[in-house]
Coordinates of C-alpha atoms in Angstrom, one line a residue:
M1 CA 7.4 135.3 -23.4
G2 CA 9.9 133.5 -25.7
K3 CA 13.6 133.2 -24.8
N4 CA 14.7 135.7 -27.4
M5 CA 12.1 138.3 -26.2
T6 CA 13.2 137.8 -22.6
S7 CA 16.9 138.2 -23.6
N8 CA 16.2 141.4 -25.6
L9 CA 14.2 142.9 -22.7
S10 CA 16.9 142.0 -20.2
Q11 CA 19.5 143.6 -22.5
F12 CA 17.3 146.7 -22.9
I13 CA 16.9 147.1 -19.2
K14 CA 20.6 146.6 -18.6
F15 CA 21.7 149.3 -21.0
L16 CA 18.8 151.6 -19.9
K17 CA 20.1 151.6 -16.3
E18 CA 23.2 153.2 -17.7
E19 CA 21.2 156.0 -19.3
I20 CA 18.6 156.9 -16.6
S21 CA 18.2 156.4 -12.9
E22 CA 17.3 152.9 -11.8
N23 CA 14.3 154.2 -9.7
Q24 CA 12.7 155.4 -13.0
I25 CA 12.3 151.8 -14.0
I26 CA 9.5 150.3 -12.0
S27 CA 7.0 147.5 -12.0
A28 CA 4.0 148.3 -14.2
N29 CA 1.8 146.9 -11.5
T30 CA 2.6 149.9 -9.2
I31 CA 0.8 152.4 -11.5
D32 CA -2.8 152.6 -12.7
I33 CA -2.9 151.3 -16.3
I34 CA -6.6 150.8 -16.9
D35 CA -9.2 150.5 -19.6
P36 CA -12.1 152.7 -18.3
R37 CA -14.5 150.3 -20.1
D38 CA -13.0 147.2 -18.5
R39 CA -12.7 145.3 -21.7
L40 CA -8.9 145.2 -22.0
E41 CA -6.2 144.2 -19.5
N42 CA -2.7 145.6 -19.4
K43 CA 0.0 143.0 -19.7
S44 CA 3.2 145.0 -19.5
E45 CA 5.4 144.2 -16.5
I46 CA 7.8 147.2 -16.7
C47 CA 7.1 150.9 -16.7
V48 CA 9.7 153.6 -17.5
K49 CA 9.3 157.2 -16.2
P50 CA 11.5 159.6 -18.1
K51 CA 12.0 163.1 -16.8
N52 CA 12.6 164.9 -20.1
T53 CA 12.7 164.7 -23.9
Q54 CA 16.4 163.7 -23.9
E55 CA 15.7 160.7 -21.7
I56 CA 12.8 159.7 -24.0
S57 CA 15.2 159.9 -26.9
K58 CA 17.7 157.6 -25.1
I59 CA 14.9 155.1 -24.3
L60 CA 13.6 154.9 -27.8
K61 CA 17.1 154.5 -29.3
L62 CA 17.6 151.5 -27.1
A63 CA 14.1 150.2 -27.7
N64 CA 14.7 150.4 -31.4
K65 CA 18.1 148.7 -31.1
F66 CA 16.6 145.7 -29.1
T67 CA 13.2 145.8 -30.8
I68 CA 11.3 146.5 -27.6
P69 CA 7.7 147.6 -28.1
I70 CA 7.0 150.9 -26.2
I71 CA 3.4 151.7 -25.1
P72 CA 3.0 155.4 -24.1
I73 CA 0.6 156.2 -21.3
G74 CA -0.8 159.5 -20.1
G75 CA -3.7 159.6 -17.7
S76 CA -5.0 156.2 -18.8
T77 CA -8.4 157.7 -19.7
G78 CA -8.4 156.6 -23.3
L79 CA -11.6 154.8 -24.3
V80 CA -10.3 152.6 -27.1
G81 CA -7.4 150.9 -25.4
G82 CA -4.4 152.7 -26.9
Q83 CA -2.7 152.8 -23.5
I84 CA -3.1 149.1 -22.8
A85 CA -0.1 146.8 -23.5
S86 CA -1.3 143.5 -25.0
Q87 CA 1.9 141.5 -24.3
S88 CA 4.2 141.1 -21.3
N89 CA 7.3 142.1 -23.3
H90 CA 5.8 145.5 -24.0
V91 CA 7.3 148.3 -21.9
T92 CA 5.0 151.1 -20.7
L93 CA 6.4 154.6 -21.0
S94 CA 4.7 157.0 -18.5
L95 CA 4.9 160.8 -19.3
E96 CA 3.7 161.9 -15.9
K97 CA 7.1 163.5 -15.0
L98 CA 7.0 165.8 -18.0
D99 CA 4.4 168.2 -16.4
T100 CA 5.8 171.7 -16.7
I101 CA 3.3 174.4 -17.7
N102 CA 4.3 178.0 -18.6
F103 CA 2.1 180.9 -19.7
F104 CA 3.6 183.9 -21.6
K105 CA 1.5 187.1 -21.2
D106 CA 3.1 188.9 -24.2
S107 CA 1.8 186.2 -26.6
N108 CA -1.0 184.7 -24.5
L109 CA 0.4 181.3 -25.3
L110 CA 1.0 178.2 -23.2
Y111 CA 4.2 176.2 -23.4
V112 CA 3.4 172.8 -22.0
Q113 CA 5.0 169.4 -21.5
S114 CA 3.0 166.4 -22.6
G115 CA 2.5 165.0 -19.1
A116 CA 0.7 168.1 -17.8
I117 CA -2.9 167.4 -16.6
L118 CA -5.5 169.2 -18.6
S119 CA -7.3 170.8 -15.6
N120 CA -3.9 172.3 -14.5
I121 CA -3.4 173.8 -17.9
K122 CA -6.9 175.3 -17.9
K123 CA -6.4 176.7 -14.4
L124 CA -3.1 178.4 -15.2
A125 CA -4.7 180.0 -18.3
F126 CA -7.7 181.1 -16.2
N127 CA -5.5 182.6 -13.5
N128 CA -3.9 184.7 -16.2
G129 CA -7.3 186.0 -17.5
R130 CA -7.4 183.6 -20.5
L131 CA -9.3 180.5 -21.5
F132 CA -7.9 177.2 -22.8
P133 CA -11.1 175.8 -24.1
L134 CA -10.6 172.0 -24.3
S135 CA -13.3 170.7 -22.1
L136 CA -13.5 166.9 -21.3
A137 CA -15.1 164.8 -18.6
S138 CA -11.7 163.4 -17.7
E139 CA -9.9 166.7 -17.5
G140 CA -8.9 166.2 -13.9
S141 CA -6.7 163.2 -14.9
C142 CA -6.1 163.2 -18.6
Q143 CA -2.8 164.6 -19.9
I144 CA -2.3 167.0 -22.8
G145 CA 0.0 164.5 -24.7
G146 CA -2.8 162.0 -24.8
N147 CA -5.3 164.7 -25.8
L148 CA -3.0 165.6 -28.8
A149 CA -2.3 161.9 -29.6
T150 CA -6.0 161.3 -30.0
N151 CA -7.0 164.8 -31.3
A152 CA -9.5 165.2 -28.5
G153 CA -12.7 167.1 -29.0
G154 CA -15.1 167.7 -26.1
L155 CA -17.9 170.2 -25.5
N156 CA -16.6 173.3 -27.2
V157 CA -15.5 172.1 -30.6
I158 CA -18.4 174.1 -32.2
K159 CA -16.6 177.3 -31.2
Y160 CA -12.9 176.5 -30.8
G161 CA -12.3 173.3 -32.8
N162 CA -10.6 170.1 -31.8
V163 CA -7.3 170.2 -29.9
R164 CA -5.5 170.1 -33.3
D165 CA -7.0 173.6 -33.8
L166 CA -5.6 174.8 -30.4
C167 CA -2.0 173.7 -31.1
L168 CA 0.5 175.9 -32.7
G169 CA 3.6 173.7 -32.4
L170 CA 4.9 170.5 -30.8
E171 CA 8.0 168.5 -30.1
A172 CA 8.1 164.7 -30.3
V173 CA 10.6 161.9 -30.4
L174 CA 10.6 159.4 -33.3
P175 CA 11.1 155.6 -32.8
C176 CA 14.7 155.9 -33.7
G177 CA 15.3 158.5 -31.0
Q178 CA 15.4 161.5 -33.3
I179 CA 13.8 164.6 -31.7
V180 CA 11.5 166.5 -34.0
S181 CA 10.4 170.1 -33.2
T182 CA 7.8 172.5 -34.7
M183 CA 7.9 174.6 -31.6
K184 CA 7.4 178.0 -33.3
P185 CA 4.6 180.3 -32.1
L186 CA 3.5 181.0 -35.7
K187 CA 0.1 181.0 -37.3
K188 CA 1.6 180.9 -40.8
N189 CA 4.5 178.4 -41.4
N190 CA 4.7 176.6 -44.7
M191 CA 8.3 175.4 -44.3
G192 CA 7.8 171.9 -45.7
F193 CA 5.4 169.2 -44.5
D194 CA 3.0 169.9 -41.6
L195 CA 4.5 167.3 -39.3
K196 CA 2.6 168.7 -36.3
N197 CA -0.7 167.7 -37.7
L198 CA 0.7 164.3 -38.8
L199 CA 1.6 163.5 -35.2
I200 CA -1.6 164.9 -33.7
G201 CA -4.1 162.0 -33.9
S202 CA -1.5 159.3 -34.6
E203 CA -2.1 157.8 -31.1
G204 CA 1.5 157.2 -30.3
T205 CA 2.3 155.1 -33.4
L206 CA 4.6 157.6 -35.1
G207 CA 6.3 159.4 -32.2
I208 CA 6.1 160.3 -28.5
I209 CA 4.8 163.9 -28.1
T210 CA 6.8 165.7 -25.4
S211 CA 5.9 169.4 -25.6
T212 CA 3.5 171.7 -27.2
I213 CA 2.5 175.3 -27.8
L214 CA -1.2 176.0 -27.1
K215 CA -3.4 178.9 -27.9
T216 CA -5.6 180.7 -25.4
F217 CA -8.6 182.9 -25.8
P218 CA -10.4 185.7 -24.1
I219 CA -12.7 184.4 -21.3
P220 CA -16.3 184.8 -22.3
K221 CA -17.9 187.4 -20.1
D222 CA -21.0 186.0 -18.3
P223 CA -22.0 183.5 -21.0
I224 CA -25.6 182.4 -20.8
S225 CA -26.6 178.8 -20.4
I226 CA -30.0 177.7 -21.7
F227 CA -31.7 174.4 -21.0
L228 CA -34.5 173.3 -23.4
S229 CA -36.9 170.4 -23.7
I230 CA -37.9 169.3 -27.2
N231 CA -40.4 166.7 -28.4
N232 CA -38.5 165.4 -31.4
L233 CA -35.1 165.5 -33.2
A234 CA -36.5 167.4 -36.2
N235 CA -37.2 170.3 -33.8
V236 CA -33.7 169.9 -32.3
L237 CA -32.2 170.5 -35.7
F238 CA -34.6 173.4 -36.4
V239 CA -33.5 175.1 -33.2
F240 CA -29.8 174.5 -34.0
E241 CA -30.1 175.9 -37.5
K242 CA -32.0 179.0 -36.2
I243 CA -29.6 179.7 -33.4
S244 CA -26.6 179.1 -35.7
R245 CA -28.0 181.6 -38.3
E246 CA -28.6 184.3 -35.7
F247 CA -25.7 183.9 -33.3
S248 CA -23.2 181.8 -35.3
E249 CA -19.8 182.1 -33.6
R250 CA -21.2 183.2 -30.3
I251 CA -22.3 179.6 -29.6
L252 CA -20.0 177.9 -27.2
A253 CA -21.8 174.6 -26.9
F254 CA -24.9 172.9 -28.2
E255 CA -25.4 169.6 -26.4
L256 CA -28.0 166.9 -27.1
I257 CA -29.3 164.9 -24.1
K258 CA -31.8 162.1 -24.2
M259 CA -34.2 161.8 -21.3
T260 CA -32.7 158.3 -20.7
S261 CA -29.5 160.1 -19.6
I262 CA -31.3 162.0 -16.8
D263 CA -33.1 158.8 -15.8
F264 CA -29.7 157.0 -15.5
I265 CA -28.2 159.8 -13.4
E266 CA -31.1 159.6 -10.9
E267 CA -31.2 155.8 -10.9
T268 CA -27.4 155.5 -10.1
G269 CA -27.6 157.7 -7.0
F270 CA -26.4 161.1 -8.2
T271 CA -28.1 164.2 -7.0
I272 CA -29.2 166.7 -9.6
K273 CA -31.8 169.5 -9.9
N274 CA -33.8 168.6 -12.9
P275 CA -35.7 171.8 -13.9
F276 CA -38.1 170.2 -16.3
N277 CA -41.8 169.6 -15.5
K278 CA -43.0 168.2 -18.7
K279 CA -42.0 164.8 -20.1
T280 CA -40.1 164.9 -23.4
N281 CA -37.6 162.6 -25.0
W282 CA -34.9 165.2 -25.7
K283 CA -33.2 168.0 -23.9
V284 CA -30.7 170.5 -25.3
L285 CA -28.2 172.4 -23.3
I286 CA -26.8 175.5 -25.0
E287 CA -24.2 178.0 -24.0
I288 CA -23.8 181.4 -25.8
D289 CA -21.3 184.2 -25.3
V290 CA -23.7 187.1 -25.1
N291 CA -21.2 190.0 -25.0
I292 CA -19.7 191.7 -28.0
G293 CA -17.6 194.4 -26.4
P294 CA -20.1 196.7 -24.7
I295 CA -23.1 195.1 -26.5
N296 CA -25.1 192.5 -24.6
L297 CA -27.2 190.1 -26.7
G298 CA -29.1 188.7 -23.7
E299 CA -32.5 190.2 -24.4
I300 CA -32.3 189.3 -28.1
I301 CA -31.5 185.7 -27.2
E302 CA -34.4 185.5 -24.7
N303 CA -36.8 186.8 -27.4
T304 CA -35.5 184.2 -29.9
F305 CA -36.3 181.4 -27.5
Y306 CA -39.7 182.9 -26.6
D307 CA -40.5 182.8 -30.3
L308 CA -39.5 179.2 -30.5
L309 CA -41.9 178.4 -27.7
L310 CA -44.7 180.2 -29.5
E311 CA -43.9 178.2 -32.6
N312 CA -44.1 174.9 -30.6
K313 CA -40.5 174.1 -31.5
I314 CA -39.5 173.8 -27.9
V315 CA -41.6 172.7 -24.9
E316 CA -39.8 174.3 -22.0
V317 CA -36.9 176.7 -21.7
F318 CA -34.8 177.7 -18.7
F319 CA -32.2 180.4 -18.5
A320 CA -29.5 180.2 -15.9
T321 CA -29.8 183.4 -13.9
N322 CA -26.7 182.8 -11.7
I323 CA -23.5 180.8 -11.6
N324 CA -25.1 178.2 -9.3
Q325 CA -27.9 177.5 -11.7
R326 CA -25.5 177.3 -14.6
N327 CA -23.4 174.8 -12.7
E328 CA -26.5 172.7 -11.9
F329 CA -27.4 172.6 -15.6
W330 CA -23.9 171.5 -16.7
K331 CA -23.7 169.1 -13.8
I332 CA -26.4 167.1 -15.5
R333 CA -24.5 166.9 -18.8
E334 CA -21.2 166.1 -17.1
L335 CA -22.6 163.3 -15.0
I336 CA -23.8 161.3 -18.1
P337 CA -20.6 159.3 -18.6
A338 CA -20.3 158.5 -14.9
A339 CA -23.9 157.3 -14.8
N340 CA -23.4 155.2 -18.0
R341 CA -20.4 153.5 -16.4
K342 CA -22.4 152.6 -13.4
K343 CA -25.2 151.2 -15.5
G344 CA -22.7 149.2 -17.6
S345 CA -23.1 149.4 -21.4
I346 CA -23.1 146.6 -23.8
C347 CA -21.4 148.9 -26.3
S348 CA -20.5 152.5 -26.4
N349 CA -20.1 154.3 -29.7
D350 CA -18.3 157.5 -30.5
I351 CA -19.7 158.4 -34.0
S352 CA -20.3 161.4 -36.2
V353 CA -22.6 162.0 -39.1
P354 CA -23.5 165.1 -41.1
I355 CA -25.5 167.4 -38.8
E356 CA -28.4 167.8 -41.2
K357 CA -28.8 164.0 -41.2
I358 CA -28.9 163.5 -37.5
P359 CA -32.7 163.1 -37.0
E360 CA -33.1 160.7 -39.9
F361 CA -30.0 158.8 -38.8
I362 CA -31.0 158.3 -35.2
K363 CA -34.6 157.2 -36.2
K364 CA -33.3 154.6 -38.6
L365 CA -30.6 153.3 -36.2
D366 CA -33.1 153.1 -33.3
N367 CA -35.5 151.1 -35.5
S368 CA -32.7 148.7 -36.6
I369 CA -31.5 148.1 -33.1
Y370 CA -35.0 147.5 -31.8
L371 CA -35.7 145.2 -34.7
F372 CA -32.6 143.1 -33.6
S373 CA -33.6 143.0 -30.0
K374 CA -36.3 144.5 -27.8
D375 CA -34.1 144.0 -24.7
V376 CA -31.9 147.0 -25.6
L377 CA -32.1 150.4 -24.0
I378 CA -30.6 153.2 -26.1
N379 CA -29.0 156.2 -24.5
C380 CA -27.9 158.7 -27.1
F381 CA -26.3 162.0 -26.3
G382 CA -23.6 164.2 -27.9
H383 CA -22.4 167.4 -29.5
I384 CA -25.0 168.4 -32.1
G385 CA -22.9 171.4 -33.1
D386 CA -20.2 169.1 -34.6
G387 CA -22.3 166.0 -35.5
N388 CA -20.7 163.9 -32.8
L389 CA -23.1 161.4 -31.1
H390 CA -22.4 159.0 -28.2
Y391 CA -24.8 156.2 -29.1
N392 CA -24.7 153.7 -26.2
L393 CA -26.6 150.4 -25.8
F394 CA -27.6 149.0 -22.4
P395 CA -29.6 145.9 -21.4
R396 CA -33.2 146.6 -20.2
S397 CA -32.6 144.1 -17.4
E398 CA -29.6 142.2 -16.0
N399 CA -31.2 139.0 -17.3
A400 CA -30.8 140.3 -20.8
R401 CA -27.2 141.3 -20.4
I402 CA -25.6 137.8 -21.1
E403 CA -27.4 137.3 -24.4
L404 CA -26.7 140.9 -25.6
E405 CA -23.0 140.5 -24.7
K406 CA -23.0 137.5 -27.0
N407 CA -24.4 139.6 -29.8
R408 CA -22.2 142.7 -29.1
K409 CA -20.3 142.4 -32.4
K410 CA -23.5 142.2 -34.3
L411 CA -24.9 145.3 -32.6
L412 CA -21.7 147.2 -33.3
N413 CA -21.9 146.2 -36.9
I414 CA -25.5 147.4 -37.3
I415 CA -24.4 150.8 -36.0
N416 CA -21.2 151.1 -38.0
E417 CA -22.8 150.0 -41.2
L418 CA -25.4 152.7 -41.0
V419 CA -22.7 155.3 -40.0
N420 CA -20.8 154.3 -43.1
K421 CA -24.0 154.7 -45.3
Y422 CA -24.4 158.2 -44.0
S423 CA -20.8 159.1 -44.8
G424 CA -20.0 159.3 -41.1
S425 CA -17.1 158.3 -38.9
I426 CA -16.9 155.3 -36.6
S427 CA -14.6 157.4 -34.4
A428 CA -15.4 161.0 -33.9
E429 CA -13.1 162.0 -31.0
H430 CA -11.9 158.9 -29.1
G431 CA -9.5 157.5 -31.7
I432 CA -9.0 153.9 -33.1
G433 CA -6.8 152.4 -30.4
R434 CA -6.9 148.6 -30.2
S435 CA -10.7 148.4 -30.1
K436 CA -11.6 149.7 -33.5
I437 CA -8.9 148.4 -35.8
K438 CA -11.2 145.9 -37.7
E439 CA -13.8 148.6 -38.2
L440 CA -11.2 151.1 -39.5
Y441 CA -10.0 148.6 -42.1
K442 CA -13.5 147.7 -43.1
F443 CA -14.9 151.2 -43.5
E444 CA -12.0 153.6 -44.2
D445 CA -10.9 154.5 -47.8
P446 CA -8.3 151.9 -49.0
G447 CA -6.1 154.7 -50.5
K448 CA -5.9 156.4 -47.1
L449 CA -5.1 153.2 -45.3
Y450 CA -2.4 152.5 -47.9
M451 CA -0.8 155.9 -47.3
M452 CA -1.0 155.5 -43.5
K453 CA 0.8 152.1 -43.7
L454 CA 3.5 153.7 -45.9
I455 CA 4.1 156.4 -43.4
K456 CA 4.2 154.0 -40.5
N457 CA 6.6 151.6 -42.2
V458 CA 9.0 154.5 -43.0
V459 CA 8.9 156.2 -39.6
D460 CA 8.7 153.0 -37.5
P461 CA 10.1 150.1 -39.6
K462 CA 10.5 147.8 -36.5
N463 CA 7.0 148.6 -35.3
I464 CA 8.1 149.4 -31.8
L465 CA 5.8 152.3 -31.1
N466 CA 2.4 151.3 -29.7
P467 CA 2.0 148.1 -31.8
G468 CA -1.6 146.9 -32.1
T469 CA -2.9 150.5 -32.1
I470 CA -4.5 151.7 -35.4
F471 CA -2.4 149.1 -37.4
Y472 CA -2.6 145.3 -37.2

C-alpha cells in the first residue's frame, strides 16, 4: 500500500471513530470473507459494521471524501467474487447488523433490512401463513441485500420471477452518502425513473441497499412433487412444453438433473434415496400447485404423466405421496451444489439460453468440449423453466486436473462463445462480480456497456463503491 493510500485510510479511520463506535471497526480477519469457489482471496484489512442506514451514510460520506474503496458484504455466498476485496486499502462494509424483519398482515408485505438472512425472512412469512418464494441453496446464510444486489433467481423463477419481481420498494445509500428511498408499497408508481430496478442487480457498484419491501404469496396447499427419468433432452423439452400448456402458472418448479449429479452425490458420501431403477441420462423434478380453490388437479396431473409414459416420452415417474418422500426428492436436487464443491470443478458456468434451444445447445456444447479434451466430465443441471443451466466441468481423474486447469480459460471461452451464438447470457443469476468482467465486455452490447459506464461515472465519480466489480 502506497504512503498516500495509507495516509488516506488512517484519516478515514480517525474521522470514522468520531461518527460510530470504535468496536464497530474491526479487523477483516475476524469475519468470514470467502469465495465459495476458492479462486479469489480477500485482501481487505478493515471491516466496518454499521447498525443502521444513517451510519452507512456517514461511512460513505467519509469514504468519498478520502477516496476509500468500500466493498459491501452480506453472507459471503456470492459465486463471482463481488464480496472479495482485491487490495489491502479496500474497506469491507458488513451489513449483518441491519437484520430487522417485519411482517404486516393488512398488506401481506415484509419490511426487511438488507442484512436479514433469507431463511429467517421465509420463516417469518411462513409463520404468518404466507410464502416468500425466493429459494436458494445458500438461504441459511445469504442476506437479502446480496440477493437484491445480484437479482438472485433460484428454483421458483418459473412461477414467481427473480427477486426483482418480488420487490416493491427499497432504500439505499449512494457513494456520496445521499439516502435514496422508493419505500412505497405500490404496484403502480411512475413518478420518474425506476431507481429500484436500477439498483437491483448493480452488485453494490451504485449504492448500498439498506432496506426493502417484499411481496408474499399464498402458501400452495399440498403441492405435488413428481420425479421423472427421461432418455434424451428432446423429450425433456416435449414434457416441459406439454406440462406448460396444460398447467401453465400452476408449475412451481421444473428442474433438470443429469445422472452425473446423482453419481456425484453418492460418490461424495451423501445419503439419498434414489427412486429410479432404470438407467437414463436425465432426470426432471417438477413441483405443481394442484389446488385451485376447492378444485384439485391431482388426478388430471397423474393421467397426463401416465399418457407420457405410454408415449415413451418418459421412462419412469414417481409421485411424492407424503411430505417425507417429497423432501427426499428435493434433497437430491439441493445436494448437487455441495457434491460439486466436494468434487472440485475446473469451471462452473451459470448460463441461460432460449428454452426451445436447450437440447440443441447442450448437444453442440458437449461435442465441442469433448473434442477439446476427453478428460472432461460434464455435469449439467438447472432450471429448465427459465432457460438457466449450470454447466460445470470436472476432471475425469485427478491426474487430468493440472492440465485442464491450464486450459481453463480456453474451456470457458468455448462455452461462452456458444452461449453468445445462441443469444444467451453468460450470467443468468449469479452476476458478473470480479470473475466475469472480461466476458461481459466481450459479449455484451456496446451501447448497453456505454450507458452502464455513464451511469456509474455520474453516480460514483471516484469509483469508491465495489471497484473491480462489473467495471474495470
